[in-house]
């Protein structure tokens, strides 16, 4: 496959997973705010694709999910625009930390989680007044972290070993760097 097309195909697959996985979670009655299923493909995009394409994956996942399933909602609480900012920040941060800063997978993942939550708080501060919603950004982020603890644990358990296997299975030199800290 053409080396310029391959990242776009991988990005498209990750966007599809970012729509499909949350839909399955909602169908079986498991809330997305608990297990954060849309975050996982976006964080993988950061590791695999780098900051630019991963930010695009993070932007597209909630938008396409909303268009196809109605989730995340825009009203009464503007979750969609908040998630667009948060997930784009996750993708960009994970991509930057794992590719450009050359951090090991653990540093990149935890750093992306922190930076994504900071972006969520800033987005809440800007978006809430635009939608005439009473929302305290710090309280909102704290609530998102507490309710999403199972999802955060899932990300910490799933992403490092799967990313490692992905790179090893392709013989990529990145596998050794990712392994440091595993």
GROMACS .gro file of N, CA and C in nm:
model
  546
    1UNK      N    1   0.085  -0.118   0.000
    1UNK     CA    2   0.000   0.000   0.000
    1UNK      C    3   0.089   0.124   0.000
    2UNK      N    4   0.049   0.225  -0.071
    2UNK     CA    5   0.121   0.351  -0.079
    2UNK      C    6   0.143   0.405   0.062
    3UNK      N    7   0.266   0.448   0.093
    3UNK     CA    8   0.299   0.495   0.227
    3UNK      C    9   0.224   0.621   0.267
    4UNK      N   10   0.177   0.699   0.169
    4UNK     CA   11   0.099   0.818   0.202
    4UNK      C   12  -0.047   0.784   0.226
    5UNK      N   13  -0.095   0.676   0.169
    5UNK     CA   14  -0.234   0.635   0.184
    5UNK      C   15  -0.253   0.554   0.312
    6UNK      N   16  -0.153   0.476   0.349
    6UNK     CA   17  -0.163   0.386   0.464
    6UNK      C   18  -0.206   0.458   0.593
    7UNK      N   19  -0.145   0.571   0.631
    7UNK     CA   20  -0.191   0.639   0.752
    7UNK      C   21  -0.337   0.684   0.744
    8UNK      N   22  -0.382   0.724   0.626
    8UNK     CA   23  -0.521   0.765   0.610
    8UNK      C   24  -0.616   0.647   0.628
    9UNK      N   25  -0.576   0.532   0.577
    9UNK     CA   26  -0.658   0.412   0.593
    9UNK      C   27  -0.664   0.372   0.740
   10UNK      N   28  -0.549   0.373   0.806
   10UNK     CA   29  -0.546   0.341   0.950
   10UNK      C   30  -0.631   0.442   1.027
   11UNK      N   31  -0.619   0.570   0.994
   11UNK     CA   32  -0.701   0.672   1.059
   11UNK      C   33  -0.849   0.647   1.037
   12UNK      N   34  -0.886   0.610   0.916
   12UNK     CA   35  -1.027   0.580   0.887
   12UNK      C   36  -1.078   0.463   0.967
   13UNK      N   37  -0.995   0.360   0.980
   13UNK     CA   38  -1.034   0.243   1.061
   13UNK      C   39  -1.052   0.284   1.207
   14UNK      N   40  -0.961   0.366   1.258
   14UNK     CA   41  -0.972   0.410   1.398
   14UNK      C   42  -1.093   0.500   1.420
   15UNK      N   43  -1.128   0.583   1.322
   15UNK     CA   44  -1.250   0.664   1.333
   15UNK      C   45  -1.372   0.571   1.336
   16UNK      N   46  -1.374   0.471   1.248
   16UNK     CA   47  -1.485   0.376   1.247
   16UNK      C   48  -1.498   0.305   1.383
   17UNK      N   49  -1.384   0.264   1.439
   17UNK     CA   50  -1.387   0.202   1.572
   17UNK      C   51  -1.433   0.301   1.678
   18UNK      N   52  -1.395   0.428   1.662
   18UNK     CA   53  -1.437   0.532   1.756
   18UNK      C   54  -1.586   0.559   1.752
   19UNK      N   55  -1.652   0.520   1.646
   19UNK     CA   56  -1.798   0.531   1.637
   19UNK      C   57  -1.862   0.399   1.679
   20UNK      N   58  -1.807   0.288   1.634
   20UNK     CA   59  -1.866   0.156   1.657
   20UNK      C   60  -1.857   0.112   1.804
   21UNK      N   61  -1.741   0.125   1.864
   21UNK     CA   62  -1.723   0.076   2.002
   21UNK      C   63  -1.818   0.146   2.099
   22UNK      N   64  -1.829   0.280   2.097
   22UNK     CA   65  -1.926   0.344   2.187
   22UNK      C   66  -2.070   0.303   2.158
   23UNK      N   67  -2.104   0.282   2.030
   23UNK     CA   68  -2.240   0.239   1.996
   23UNK      C   69  -2.270   0.103   2.059
   24UNK      N   70  -2.173   0.013   2.055
   24UNK     CA   71  -2.190  -0.119   2.118
   24UNK      C   72  -2.206  -0.103   2.269
   25UNK      N   73  -2.124  -0.019   2.329
   25UNK     CA   74  -2.135   0.005   2.473
   25UNK      C   75  -2.274   0.056   2.509
   26UNK      N   76  -2.327   0.149   2.429
   26UNK     CA   77  -2.461   0.202   2.456
   26UNK      C   78  -2.568   0.096   2.435
   27UNK      N   79  -2.551   0.010   2.334
   27UNK     CA   80  -2.649  -0.096   2.308
   27UNK      C   81  -2.659  -0.195   2.423
   28UNK      N   82  -2.546  -0.225   2.486
   28UNK     CA   83  -2.549  -0.321   2.597
   28UNK      C   84  -2.573  -0.253   2.731
   29UNK      N   85  -2.596  -0.122   2.728
   29UNK     CA   86  -2.633  -0.050   2.849
   29UNK      C   87  -2.518  -0.004   2.936
   30UNK      N   88  -2.399  -0.002   2.880
   30UNK     CA   89  -2.282   0.045   2.956
   30UNK      C   90  -2.253   0.187   2.911
   31UNK      N   91  -2.257   0.280   3.003
   31UNK     CA   92  -2.240   0.421   2.968
   31UNK      C   93  -2.100   0.456   2.922
   32UNK      N   94  -2.095   0.541   2.821
   32UNK     CA   95  -1.968   0.587   2.769
   32UNK      C   96  -1.891   0.673   2.867
   33UNK      N   97  -1.961   0.737   2.960
   33UNK     CA   98  -1.892   0.823   3.056
   33UNK      C   99  -1.815   0.742   3.159
   34UNK      N  100  -1.843   0.612   3.166
   34UNK     CA  101  -1.775   0.526   3.264
   34UNK      C  102  -1.652   0.460   3.202
   35UNK      N  103  -1.669   0.398   3.084
   35UNK     CA  104  -1.559   0.323   3.023
   35UNK      C  105  -1.486   0.399   2.912
   36UNK      N  106  -1.534   0.515   2.875
   36UNK     CA  107  -1.468   0.604   2.779
   36UNK      C  108  -1.426   0.531   2.650
   37UNK      N  109  -1.518   0.459   2.587
   37UNK     CA  110  -1.480   0.377   2.473
   37UNK      C  111  -1.432   0.455   2.351
   38UNK      N  112  -1.475   0.579   2.337
   38UNK     CA  113  -1.432   0.658   2.221
   38UNK      C  114  -1.287   0.706   2.237
   39UNK      N  115  -1.239   0.711   2.358
   39UNK     CA  116  -1.103   0.759   2.383
   39UNK      C  117  -0.997   0.661   2.332
   40UNK      N  118  -1.028   0.532   2.339
   40UNK     CA  119  -0.928   0.429   2.309
   40UNK      C  120  -0.876   0.438   2.165
   41UNK      N  121  -0.963   0.440   2.062
   41UNK     CA  122  -0.910   0.452   1.925
   41UNK      C  123  -0.834   0.583   1.902
   42UNK      N  124  -0.875   0.689   1.969
   42UNK     CA  125  -0.806   0.818   1.953
   42UNK      C  126  -0.666   0.810   2.012
   43UNK      N  127  -0.652   0.751   2.128
   43UNK     CA  128  -0.520   0.737   2.190
   43UNK      C  129  -0.431   0.646   2.106
   44UNK      N  130  -0.488   0.538   2.052
   44UNK     CA  131  -0.411   0.453   1.960
   44UNK      C  132  -0.368   0.531   1.837
   45UNK      N  133  -0.455   0.618   1.787
   45UNK     CA  134  -0.419   0.700   1.670
   45UNK      C  135  -0.296   0.784   1.701
   46UNK      N  136  -0.288   0.838   1.822
   46UNK     CA  137  -0.171   0.916   1.859
   46UNK      C  138  -0.044   0.835   1.852
   47UNK      N  139  -0.048   0.711   1.903
   47UNK     CA  140   0.070   0.625   1.903
   47UNK      C  141   0.108   0.586   1.761
   48UNK      N  142   0.008   0.555   1.680
   48UNK     CA  143   0.035   0.500   1.547
   48UNK      C  144   0.058   0.608   1.442
   49UNK      N  145  -0.020   0.716   1.447
   49UNK     CA  146  -0.024   0.812   1.336
   49UNK      C  147   0.048   0.944   1.362
   50UNK      N  148   0.075   0.977   1.487
   50UNK     CA  149   0.136   1.106   1.516
   50UNK      C  150   0.030   1.211   1.546
   51UNK      N  151   0.073   1.333   1.581
   51UNK     CA  152  -0.019   1.433   1.635
   51UNK      C  153  -0.125   1.485   1.538
   52UNK      N  154  -0.089   1.512   1.414
   52UNK     CA  155  -0.184   1.574   1.322
   52UNK      C  156  -0.302   1.485   1.288
   53UNK      N  157  -0.273   1.366   1.239
   53UNK     CA  158  -0.382   1.274   1.203
   53UNK      C  159  -0.458   1.227   1.327
   54UNK      N  160  -0.389   1.210   1.438
   54UNK     CA  161  -0.457   1.168   1.561
   54UNK      C  162  -0.553   1.276   1.610
   55UNK      N  163  -0.515   1.402   1.597
   55UNK     CA  164  -0.607   1.510   1.633
   55UNK      C  165  -0.730   1.507   1.543
   56UNK      N  166  -0.709   1.478   1.415
   56UNK     CA  167  -0.821   1.467   1.321
   56UNK      C  168  -0.912   1.350   1.358
   57UNK      N  169  -0.854   1.237   1.395
   57UNK     CA  170  -0.933   1.122   1.440
   57UNK      C  171  -1.014   1.162   1.564
   58UNK      N  172  -0.949   1.233   1.658
   58UNK     CA  173  -1.018   1.279   1.778
   58UNK      C  174  -1.130   1.376   1.749
   59UNK      N  175  -1.116   1.456   1.646
   59UNK     CA  176  -1.221   1.549   1.605
   59UNK      C  177  -1.336   1.473   1.539
   60UNK      N  178  -1.303   1.381   1.449
   60UNK     CA  179  -1.405   1.314   1.369
   60UNK      C  180  -1.488   1.212   1.447
   61UNK      N  181  -1.427   1.143   1.542
   61UNK     CA  182  -1.502   1.039   1.615
   61UNK      C  183  -1.630   1.091   1.678
   62UNK      N  184  -1.626   1.194   1.762
   62UNK     CA  185  -1.752   1.238   1.823
   62UNK      C  186  -1.847   1.302   1.722
   63UNK      N  187  -1.794   1.371   1.621
   63UNK     CA  188  -1.881   1.435   1.522
   63UNK      C  189  -1.957   1.329   1.443
   64UNK      N  190  -1.887   1.229   1.390
   64UNK     CA  191  -1.954   1.124   1.314
   64UNK      C  192  -2.045   1.040   1.402
   65UNK      N  193  -2.003   1.013   1.525
   65UNK     CA  194  -2.089   0.940   1.617
   65UNK      C  195  -2.219   1.016   1.641
   66UNK      N  196  -2.209   1.145   1.659
   66UNK     CA  197  -2.329   1.226   1.680
   66UNK      C  198  -2.420   1.222   1.557
   67UNK      N  199  -2.361   1.236   1.439
   67UNK     CA  200  -2.441   1.235   1.316
   67UNK      C  201  -2.508   1.100   1.293
   68UNK      N  202  -2.443   0.991   1.332
   68UNK     CA  203  -2.497   0.857   1.307
   68UNK      C  204  -2.584   0.803   1.420
   69UNK      N  205  -2.554   0.842   1.544
   69UNK     CA  206  -2.624   0.782   1.658
   69UNK      C  207  -2.691   0.884   1.750
   70UNK      N  208  -2.658   1.011   1.733
   70UNK     CA  209  -2.711   1.113   1.824
   70UNK      C  210  -2.631   1.127   1.951
   71UNK      N  211  -2.526   1.048   1.965
   71UNK     CA  212  -2.440   1.055   2.083
   71UNK      C  213  -2.299   1.092   2.038
   72UNK      N  214  -2.231   1.177   2.106
   72UNK     CA  215  -2.271   1.253   2.224
   72UNK      C  216  -2.369   1.365   2.188
   73UNK      N  217  -2.454   1.402   2.283
   73UNK     CA  218  -2.558   1.502   2.254
   73UNK      C  219  -2.503   1.644   2.249
   74UNK      N  220  -2.582   1.731   2.188
   74UNK     CA  221  -2.549   1.874   2.185
   74UNK      C  222  -2.633   1.948   2.288
   75UNK      N  223  -2.753   1.897   2.316
   75UNK     CA  224  -2.837   1.962   2.415
   75UNK      C  225  -2.907   1.855   2.499
   76UNK      N  226  -2.945   1.881   2.620
   76UNK     CA  227  -2.938   2.011   2.687
   76UNK      C  228  -2.796   2.049   2.729
   77UNK      N  229  -2.708   1.950   2.743
   77UNK     CA  230  -2.569   1.978   2.778
   77UNK      C  231  -2.484   1.961   2.652
   78UNK      N  232  -2.399   2.058   2.620
   78UNK     CA  233  -2.321   2.052   2.496
   78UNK      C  234  -2.201   1.957   2.504
   79UNK      N  235  -2.230   1.828   2.516
   79UNK     CA  236  -2.124   1.729   2.530
   79UNK      C  237  -2.043   1.716   2.401
   80UNK      N  238  -2.110   1.721   2.286
   80UNK     CA  239  -2.040   1.705   2.158
   80UNK      C  240  -1.924   1.804   2.143
   81UNK      N  241  -1.946   1.935   2.154
   81UNK     CA  242  -1.832   2.024   2.135
   81UNK      C  243  -1.723   2.006   2.240
   82UNK      N  244  -1.762   1.969   2.361
   82UNK     CA  245  -1.662   1.944   2.465
   82UNK      C  246  -1.576   1.822   2.429
   83UNK      N  247  -1.642   1.717   2.380
   83UNK     CA  248  -1.567   1.597   2.343
   83UNK      C  249  -1.481   1.618   2.219
   84UNK      N  250  -1.527   1.701   2.127
   84UNK     CA  251  -1.445   1.731   2.008
   84UNK      C  252  -1.312   1.790   2.052
   85UNK      N  253  -1.317   1.887   2.141
   85UNK     CA  254  -1.194   1.952   2.189
   85UNK      C  255  -1.110   1.852   2.269
   86UNK      N  256  -1.175   1.781   2.361
   86UNK     CA  257  -1.103   1.687   2.447
   86UNK      C  258  -1.034   1.578   2.366
   87UNK      N  259  -1.106   1.515   2.274
   87UNK     CA  260  -1.048   1.403   2.199
   87UNK      C  261  -0.944   1.449   2.098
   88UNK      N  262  -0.964   1.565   2.038
   88UNK     CA  263  -0.861   1.618   1.948
   88UNK      C  264  -0.733   1.645   2.028
   89UNK      N  265  -0.749   1.696   2.150
   89UNK     CA  266  -0.632   1.721   2.236
   89UNK      C  267  -0.565   1.589   2.276
   90UNK      N  268  -0.644   1.486   2.307
   90UNK     CA  269  -0.585   1.355   2.339
   90UNK      C  270  -0.500   1.305   2.223
   91UNK      N  271  -0.558   1.308   2.104
   91UNK     CA  272  -0.486   1.258   1.987
   91UNK      C  273  -0.358   1.336   1.962
   92UNK      N  274  -0.370   1.469   1.964
   92UNK     CA  275  -0.252   1.553   1.939
   92UNK      C  276  -0.145   1.532   2.046
   93UNK      N  277  -0.187   1.528   2.172
   93UNK     CA  278  -0.091   1.512   2.282
   93UNK      C  279  -0.025   1.374   2.278
   94UNK      N  280  -0.104   1.271   2.256
   94UNK     CA  281  -0.047   1.135   2.250
   94UNK      C  282   0.048   1.124   2.132
   95UNK      N  283   0.009   1.180   2.019
   95UNK     CA  284   0.096   1.177   1.902
   95UNK      C  285   0.224   1.255   1.923
   96UNK      N  286   0.211   1.373   1.981
   96UNK     CA  287   0.330   1.455   2.005
   96UNK      C  288   0.424   1.386   2.104
   97UNK      N  289   0.368   1.343   2.216
   97UNK     CA  290   0.453   1.284   2.321
   97UNK      C  291   0.517   1.153   2.276
   98UNK      N  292   0.445   1.073   2.199
   98UNK     CA  293   0.502   0.944   2.159
   98UNK      C  294   0.590   0.954   2.035
   99UNK      N  295   0.569   1.054   1.950
   99UNK     CA  296   0.649   1.065   1.827
   99UNK      C  297   0.756   1.174   1.835
  100UNK      N  298   0.715   1.293   1.868
  100UNK     CA  299   0.808   1.405   1.863
  100UNK      C  300   0.893   1.415   1.990
  101UNK      N  301   0.830   1.400   2.106
  101UNK     CA  302   0.905   1.407   2.231
  101UNK      C  303   0.971   1.272   2.262
  102UNK      N  304   0.933   1.168   2.188
  102UNK     CA  305   0.990   1.034   2.199
  102UNK      C  306   0.981   0.978   2.341
  103UNK      N  307   0.869   1.007   2.407
  103UNK     CA  308   0.844   0.954   2.541
  103UNK      C  309   0.807   0.807   2.531
  104UNK      N  310   0.832   0.733   2.639
  104UNK     CA  311   0.783   0.595   2.637
  104UNK      C  312   0.631   0.598   2.647
  105UNK      N  313   0.570   0.485   2.623
  105UNK     CA  314   0.424   0.478   2.611
  105UNK      C  315   0.353   0.523   2.738
  106UNK      N  316   0.410   0.493   2.853
  106UNK     CA  317   0.345   0.531   2.979
  106UNK      C  318   0.344   0.682   2.998
  107UNK      N  319   0.456   0.745   2.975
  107UNK     CA  320   0.465   0.891   2.988
  107UNK      C  321   0.372   0.957   2.887
  108UNK      N  322   0.372   0.907   2.765
  108UNK     CA  323   0.286   0.965   2.661
  108UNK      C  324   0.139   0.949   2.697
  109UNK      N  325   0.101   0.832   2.745
  109UNK     CA  326  -0.040   0.806   2.778
  109UNK      C  327  -0.087   0.892   2.894
  110UNK      N  328  -0.013   0.892   3.002
  110UNK     CA  329  -0.053   0.973   3.119
  110UNK      C  330  -0.049   1.122   3.084
  111UNK      N  331   0.053   1.164   3.010
  111UNK     CA  332   0.060   1.304   2.967
  111UNK      C  333  -0.057   1.343   2.881
  112UNK      N  334  -0.096   1.255   2.788
  112UNK     CA  335  -0.211   1.283   2.701
  112UNK      C  336  -0.339   1.290   2.783
  113UNK      N  337  -0.352   1.203   2.881
  113UNK     CA  338  -0.472   1.206   2.966
  113UNK      C  339  -0.481   1.338   3.042
  114UNK      N  340  -0.371   1.383   3.094
  114UNK     CA  341  -0.370   1.510   3.168
  114UNK      C  342  -0.398   1.627   3.075
  115UNK      N  343  -0.329   1.633   2.962
  115UNK     CA  344  -0.348   1.744   2.868
  115UNK      C  345  -0.489   1.745   2.809
  116UNK      N  346  -0.545   1.627   2.785
  116UNK     CA  347  -0.682   1.619   2.735
  116UNK      C  348  -0.782   1.672   2.835
  117UNK      N  349  -0.759   1.644   2.963
  117UNK     CA  350  -0.851   1.694   3.066
  117UNK      C  351  -0.836   1.845   3.085
  118UNK      N  352  -0.714   1.895   3.069
  118UNK     CA  353  -0.695   2.041   3.073
  118UNK      C  354  -0.770   2.106   2.958
  119UNK      N  355  -0.760   2.047   2.839
  119UNK     CA  356  -0.833   2.100   2.723
  119UNK      C  357  -0.983   2.094   2.747
  120UNK      N  358  -1.030   1.987   2.811
  120UNK     CA  359  -1.172   1.974   2.842
  120UNK      C  360  -1.217   2.087   2.935
  121UNK      N  361  -1.137   2.117   3.036
  121UNK     CA  362  -1.171   2.226   3.127
  121UNK      C  363  -1.174   2.361   3.058
  122UNK      N  364  -1.076   2.386   2.972
  122UNK     CA  365  -1.074   2.512   2.897
  122UNK      C  366  -1.193   2.520   2.802
  123UNK      N  367  -1.225   2.408   2.737
  123UNK     CA  368  -1.340   2.406   2.647
  123UNK      C  369  -1.469   2.432   2.724
  124UNK      N  370  -1.481   2.374   2.843
  124UNK     CA  371  -1.601   2.396   2.924
  124UNK      C  372  -1.614   2.543   2.962
  125UNK      N  373  -1.502   2.607   2.993
  125UNK     CA  374  -1.505   2.749   3.028
  125UNK      C  375  -1.553   2.836   2.912
  126UNK      N  376  -1.518   2.797   2.790
  126UNK     CA  377  -1.556   2.875   2.672
  126UNK      C  378  -1.694   2.836   2.620
  127UNK      N  379  -1.723   2.707   2.615
  127UNK     CA  380  -1.844   2.658   2.550
  127UNK      C  381  -1.969   2.676   2.637
  128UNK      N  382  -1.958   2.657   2.767
  128UNK     CA  383  -2.075   2.667   2.854
  128UNK      C  384  -2.148   2.801   2.838
  129UNK      N  385  -2.079   2.915   2.840
  129UNK     CA  386  -2.151   3.041   2.820
  129UNK      C  387  -2.214   3.053   2.681
  130UNK      N  388  -2.150   2.996   2.580
  130UNK     CA  389  -2.205   3.003   2.445
  130UNK      C  390  -2.337   2.928   2.434
  131UNK      N  391  -2.352   2.822   2.513
  131UNK     CA  392  -2.475   2.742   2.512
  131UNK      C  393  -2.568   2.780   2.628
  132UNK      N  394  -2.531   2.886   2.699
  132UNK     CA  395  -2.610   2.934   2.813
  132UNK      C  396  -2.634   2.822   2.915
  133UNK      N  397  -2.526   2.750   2.945
  133UNK     CA  398  -2.531   2.639   3.039
  133UNK      C  399  -2.447   2.676   3.160
  134UNK      N  400  -2.502   2.651   3.278
  134UNK     CA  401  -2.428   2.674   3.400
  134UNK      C  402  -2.336   2.555   3.424
  135UNK      N  403  -2.208   2.578   3.410
  135UNK     CA  404  -2.111   2.470   3.419
  135UNK      C  405  -1.982   2.524   3.478
  136UNK      N  406  -1.940   2.466   3.589
  136UNK     CA  407  -1.812   2.503   3.649
  136UNK      C  408  -1.705   2.412   3.589
  137UNK      N  409  -1.611   2.467   3.513
  137UNK     CA  410  -1.514   2.383   3.442
  137UNK      C  411  -1.438   2.285   3.530
  138UNK      N  412  -1.388   2.330   3.644
  138UNK     CA  413  -1.310   2.242   3.730
  138UNK      C  414  -1.397   2.128   3.784
  139UNK      N  415  -1.517   2.162   3.827
  139UNK     CA  416  -1.610   2.061   3.877
  139UNK      C  417  -1.647   1.962   3.767
  140UNK      N  418  -1.666   2.011   3.646
  140UNK     CA  419  -1.699   1.925   3.533
  140UNK      C  420  -1.586   1.826   3.505
  141UNK      N  421  -1.463   1.875   3.503
  141UNK     CA  422  -1.348   1.788   3.477
  141UNK      C  423  -1.331   1.687   3.591
  142UNK      N  424  -1.346   1.733   3.715
  142UNK     CA  425  -1.336   1.640   3.828
  142UNK      C  426  -1.441   1.530   3.817
  143UNK      N  427  -1.563   1.567   3.782
  143UNK     CA  428  -1.669   1.469   3.764
  143UNK      C  429  -1.639   1.371   3.652
  144UNK      N  430  -1.583   1.423   3.542
  144UNK     CA  431  -1.548   1.337   3.429
  144UNK      C  432  -1.439   1.238   3.469
  145UNK      N  433  -1.343   1.282   3.547
  145UNK     CA  434  -1.235   1.193   3.591
  145UNK      C  435  -1.289   1.087   3.686
  146UNK      N  436  -1.368   1.128   3.783
  146UNK     CA  437  -1.420   1.032   3.881
  146UNK      C  438  -1.511   0.930   3.815
  147UNK      N  439  -1.606   0.976   3.734
  147UNK     CA  440  -1.697   0.881   3.669
  147UNK      C  441  -1.624   0.795   3.566
  148UNK      N  442  -1.517   0.848   3.508
  148UNK     CA  443  -1.443   0.776   3.407
  148UNK      C  444  -1.327   0.693   3.458
  149UNK      N  445  -1.314   0.678   3.590
  149UNK     CA  446  -1.201   0.600   3.645
  149UNK      C  447  -1.192   0.459   3.588
  150UNK      N  448  -1.303   0.386   3.573
  150UNK     CA  449  -1.290   0.254   3.510
  150UNK      C  450  -1.233   0.262   3.368
  151UNK      N  451  -1.271   0.363   3.293
  151UNK     CA  452  -1.218   0.381   3.158
  151UNK      C  453  -1.072   0.419   3.159
  152UNK      N  454  -1.032   0.500   3.255
  152UNK     CA  455  -0.891   0.539   3.266
  152UNK      C  456  -0.806   0.415   3.297
  153UNK      N  457  -0.854   0.332   3.390
  153UNK     CA  458  -0.783   0.208   3.422
  153UNK      C  459  -0.777   0.117   3.299
  154UNK      N  460  -0.888   0.106   3.227
  154UNK     CA  461  -0.892   0.025   3.104
  154UNK      C  462  -0.788   0.075   3.003
  155UNK      N  463  -0.778   0.206   2.986
  155UNK     CA  464  -0.680   0.263   2.893
  155UNK      C  465  -0.538   0.229   2.937
  156UNK      N  466  -0.511   0.241   3.066
  156UNK     CA  467  -0.377   0.212   3.117
  156UNK      C  468  -0.341   0.064   3.102
  157UNK      N  469  -0.441  -0.023   3.113
  157UNK     CA  470  -0.416  -0.167   3.099
  157UNK      C  471  -0.409  -0.211   2.953
  158UNK      N  472  -0.482  -0.146   2.866
  158UNK     CA  473  -0.497  -0.191   2.728
  158UNK      C  474  -0.398  -0.128   2.631
  159UNK      N  475  -0.381   0.002   2.637
  159UNK     CA  476  -0.307   0.072   2.532
  159UNK      C  477  -0.158   0.036   2.529
  160UNK      N  478  -0.084   0.037   2.639
  160UNK     CA  479   0.059   0.004   2.628
  160UNK      C  480   0.087  -0.134   2.569
  161UNK      N  481   0.026  -0.242   2.619
  161UNK     CA  482   0.061  -0.372   2.559
  161UNK      C  483   0.012  -0.389   2.415
  162UNK      N  484  -0.104  -0.334   2.382
  162UNK     CA  485  -0.153  -0.348   2.244
  162UNK      C  486  -0.067  -0.266   2.149
  163UNK      N  487  -0.027  -0.146   2.190
  163UNK     CA  488   0.062  -0.065   2.106
  163UNK      C  489   0.195  -0.136   2.086
  164UNK      N  490   0.247  -0.195   2.192
  164UNK     CA  491   0.373  -0.269   2.183
  164UNK      C  492   0.361  -0.384   2.084
  165UNK      N  493   0.255  -0.461   2.093
  165UNK     CA  494   0.235  -0.574   2.001
  165UNK      C  495   0.216  -0.526   1.858
  166UNK      N  496   0.147  -0.413   1.841
  166UNK     CA  497   0.126  -0.358   1.707
  166UNK      C  498   0.261  -0.329   1.641
  167UNK      N  499   0.348  -0.261   1.714
  167UNK     CA  500   0.478  -0.226   1.658
  167UNK      C  501   0.567  -0.348   1.638
  168UNK      N  502   0.567  -0.439   1.735
  168UNK     CA  503   0.649  -0.561   1.722
  168UNK      C  504   0.604  -0.646   1.604
  169UNK      N  505   0.474  -0.655   1.583
  169UNK     CA  506   0.421  -0.738   1.474
  169UNK      C  507   0.461  -0.684   1.338
  170UNK      N  508   0.495  -0.558   1.331
  170UNK     CA  509   0.536  -0.497   1.205
  170UNK      C  510   0.687  -0.479   1.196
  171UNK      N  511   0.758  -0.520   1.302
  171UNK     CA  512   0.903  -0.507   1.301
  171UNK      C  513   0.950  -0.362   1.306
  172UNK      N  514   0.865  -0.274   1.358
  172UNK     CA  515   0.901  -0.133   1.362
  172UNK      C  516   1.002  -0.108   1.473
  173UNK      N  517   1.096  -0.021   1.445
  173UNK     CA  518   1.199   0.010   1.545
  173UNK      C  519   1.139   0.082   1.666
  174UNK      N  520   1.019   0.140   1.651
  174UNK     CA  521   0.955   0.210   1.762
  174UNK      C  522   0.925   0.115   1.879
  175UNK      N  523   0.914  -0.013   1.852
  175UNK     CA  524   0.876  -0.108   1.956
  175UNK      C  525   0.974  -0.105   2.073
  176UNK      N  526   1.103  -0.096   2.045
  176UNK     CA  527   1.202  -0.093   2.152
  176UNK      C  528   1.188   0.029   2.241
  177UNK      N  529   1.163   0.145   2.180
  177UNK     CA  530   1.146   0.266   2.259
  177UNK      C  531   1.018   0.259   2.341
  178UNK      N  532   0.912   0.208   2.282
  178UNK     CA  533   0.787   0.195   2.356
  178UNK      C  534   0.802   0.099   2.472
  179UNK      N  535   0.885  -0.003   2.453
  179UNK     CA  536   0.899  -0.105   2.555
  179UNK      C  537   0.968  -0.050   2.680
  180UNK      N  538   1.055   0.047   2.665
  180UNK     CA  539   1.120   0.101   2.784
  180UNK      C  540   1.013   0.158   2.874
  181UNK      N  541   1.005   0.108   2.991
  181UNK     CA  542   0.901   0.149   3.084
  181UNK      C  543   0.789   0.048   3.092
  182UNK      N  544   0.785  -0.052   3.004
  182UNK     CA  545   0.681  -0.155   3.013
  182UNK      C  546   0.719  -0.259   3.116
   0.00000   0.00000   0.00000
